[in-house]
CSV table of C-alpha atoms in Angstrom, one decimal:
chain,number,residue,atom,x,y,z
X,1,MET,CA,-0.4,-0.1,-0.1
X,2,GLY,CA,2.6,2.2,0.9
X,3,THR,CA,4.6,1.8,-2.2
X,4,LEU,CA,1.5,2.4,-4.3
X,5,LEU,CA,0.9,5.8,-2.6
X,6,VAL,CA,4.6,6.8,-3.0
X,7,ARG,CA,4.5,5.8,-6.6
X,8,ASN,CA,1.3,7.8,-7.2
X,9,ARG,CA,1.9,10.9,-4.9
X,10,ARG,CA,1.9,13.3,-7.9
X,11,TYR,CA,-1.6,12.3,-8.7
X,12,LEU,CA,-2.6,12.3,-5.2
X,13,GLY,CA,-1.2,16.2,-4.8
X,14,PHE,CA,-2.9,17.2,-8.0
X,15,ALA,CA,-6.2,15.5,-6.5
X,16,MET,CA,-5.8,17.5,-3.2
X,17,ALA,CA,-4.9,20.7,-5.1
X,18,LEU,CA,-8.1,20.3,-7.4
X,19,ALA,CA,-10.3,19.7,-4.3
X,20,HIS,CA,-8.8,22.2,-2.4
X,21,THR,CA,-9.3,25.0,-5.1
X,22,VAL,CA,-13.1,24.1,-5.2
X,23,GLN,CA,-13.1,24.5,-1.5
X,24,PHE,CA,-11.2,28.0,-2.0
X,25,VAL,CA,-14.1,29.1,-4.3
X,26,TYR,CA,-16.8,28.0,-1.6
X,27,VAL,CA,-14.8,29.9,1.0
X,28,VAL,CA,-14.6,33.1,-0.9
X,29,LEU,CA,-18.2,33.0,-2.3
X,30,PHE,CA,-20.2,31.5,0.6
X,31,PRO,CA,-19.6,34.9,2.6
X,32,ALA,CA,-20.6,36.8,-0.5
X,33,VAL,CA,-23.4,35.2,-1.0
X,34,LEU,CA,-24.4,36.1,3.0
X,35,ASP,CA,-23.2,39.4,2.4
X,36,GLN,CA,-20.6,39.0,5.0
X,37,SER,CA,-16.9,39.9,4.6
X,38,LEU,CA,-14.1,37.1,4.6
X,39,ASP,CA,-12.1,37.1,7.8
X,40,LEU,CA,-8.8,38.7,7.2
X,41,LEU,CA,-6.6,36.0,8.9
X,42,THR,CA,-8.6,33.5,7.2
X,43,GLY,CA,-7.7,35.1,3.6
X,44,VAL,CA,-4.2,35.8,4.1
X,45,PHE,CA,-2.7,32.6,5.9
X,46,GLY,CA,-5.5,30.5,4.0
X,47,GLY,CA,-4.5,32.5,0.9
X,48,ALA,CA,-0.8,31.9,1.7
X,49,ALA,CA,-1.4,28.0,1.9
X,50,LEU,CA,-3.2,28.0,-1.4
X,51,VAL,CA,-0.5,29.8,-3.3
X,52,LEU,CA,1.9,27.3,-1.8
X,53,MET,CA,0.0,24.2,-2.6
X,54,TRP,CA,-0.7,25.9,-6.4
X,55,LEU,CA,3.2,26.3,-6.6
X,56,MET,CA,3.7,22.8,-5.5
X,57,ALA,CA,1.2,21.3,-7.8
X,58,ALA,CA,2.8,23.5,-10.6
X,59,THR,CA,6.2,22.1,-10.0
X,60,SER,CA,5.3,18.4,-9.5
X,61,ASN,CA,7.0,17.4,-12.7
X,62,ASP,CA,10.4,15.9,-13.6
X,63,VAL,CA,11.2,19.3,-15.6
X,64,SER,CA,10.3,21.4,-12.8
X,65,VAL,CA,12.5,19.2,-10.5
X,66,ARG,CA,15.4,19.6,-12.8
X,67,ARG,CA,15.1,23.0,-13.4
X,68,LEU,CA,14.4,24.3,-9.9
X,69,GLY,CA,17.2,21.9,-8.1
X,70,LYS,CA,17.7,22.9,-4.6
X,71,ARG,CA,15.0,25.5,-4.8
X,72,TRP,CA,12.4,22.7,-5.4
X,73,LYS,CA,13.7,20.9,-2.1
X,74,THR,CA,12.8,23.8,-0.4
X,75,LEU,CA,9.4,24.7,-1.8
X,76,HIS,CA,8.2,21.3,-1.3
X,77,PRO,CA,8.7,20.7,2.4
X,78,ILE,CA,8.2,24.2,3.4
X,79,GLY,CA,4.6,24.0,1.3
X,80,VAL,CA,3.8,20.5,2.8
X,81,HIS,CA,4.6,21.5,6.4
X,82,TYR,CA,2.5,24.7,6.1
X,83,LEU,CA,-0.2,23.1,4.7
X,84,TRP,CA,0.1,20.6,7.8
X,85,LEU,CA,0.0,23.7,10.1
X,86,ILE,CA,-2.8,25.5,8.8
X,87,PHE,CA,-4.9,22.3,8.8
X,88,MET,CA,-3.9,21.8,12.5
X,89,GLN,CA,-4.6,25.3,13.4
X,90,THR,CA,-8.3,25.1,11.6
X,91,MET,CA,-9.1,21.6,13.3
X,92,GLY,CA,-7.4,22.0,16.6
X,93,GLY,CA,-8.9,25.4,16.7
X,94,ARG,CA,-12.1,24.0,16.9
X,95,LEU,CA,-11.7,21.5,19.6
X,96,GLY,CA,-13.7,23.5,22.4
X,97,ASN,CA,-16.9,23.3,20.2
X,98,GLU,CA,-18.4,20.1,21.8
X,99,ALA,CA,-20.7,19.1,19.1
X,100,GLN,CA,-17.8,18.9,17.0
X,101,SER,CA,-15.1,17.8,19.3
X,102,ASP,CA,-15.1,13.9,19.0
X,103,PHE,CA,-15.2,14.3,15.1
X,104,LEU,CA,-12.3,16.7,14.9
X,105,PHE,CA,-10.2,14.4,17.5
X,106,ALA,CA,-10.4,12.2,14.4
X,107,PHE,CA,-8.4,14.6,12.4
X,108,VAL,CA,-6.1,16.2,15.0
X,109,ILE,CA,-4.7,13.2,16.9
X,110,PRO,CA,-3.3,11.4,13.5
X,111,GLY,CA,-1.8,14.9,12.8
X,112,LEU,CA,-0.2,15.1,15.9
X,113,LEU,CA,1.1,11.5,15.5
X,114,ALA,CA,2.2,12.3,12.0
X,115,ALA,CA,4.2,15.4,13.4
X,116,GLY,CA,5.9,13.3,16.2
X,117,LEU,CA,6.9,10.8,13.6
X,118,ARG,CA,8.3,13.1,11.4
X,119,ILE,CA,10.5,14.8,14.4
X,120,ALA,CA,11.6,11.2,15.4
X,121,ALA,CA,12.8,10.3,11.5
X,122,TYR,CA,14.5,14.0,11.5
X,123,ARG,CA,16.4,13.0,14.9
X,124,VAL,CA,17.5,9.6,13.7
X,125,VAL,CA,18.8,10.8,10.3
X,126,ARG,CA,20.5,13.9,12.0
X,127,SER,CA,22.3,11.4,14.7
X,128,ARG,CA,23.4,8.9,12.1
X,129,ARG,CA,24.9,12.2,10.0
X,130,SER,CA,26.7,13.2,13.0
X,131,GLY,CA,27.8,10.0,14.1
């Protein structure tokens, strides 16, 4: 299963970018339909996440990887971690709402576990390089 996901990661990334682009349209249009304004923080930080996501999608091909070189290896990890941070802030920030807490824990707990695994893996690689 893991190999299948790794082999198709570009397609999964494109699918995520498409789904979040549709969500972006909803987030922008919904307040306008209700004659409300979009929250400034949502617009700025969520907008930055979308720009990073679109940049990652646009550069997820062999030609871009070769042309961007080290910059590609900077863009994608920063983008992935920023998207994770926005996701965790959005889900974790709503945990106080009792009606949604159980549902949100199903997203927050795996997100925190994933962060812990990433940190542990980083430390193992770092200790191997220095040792």
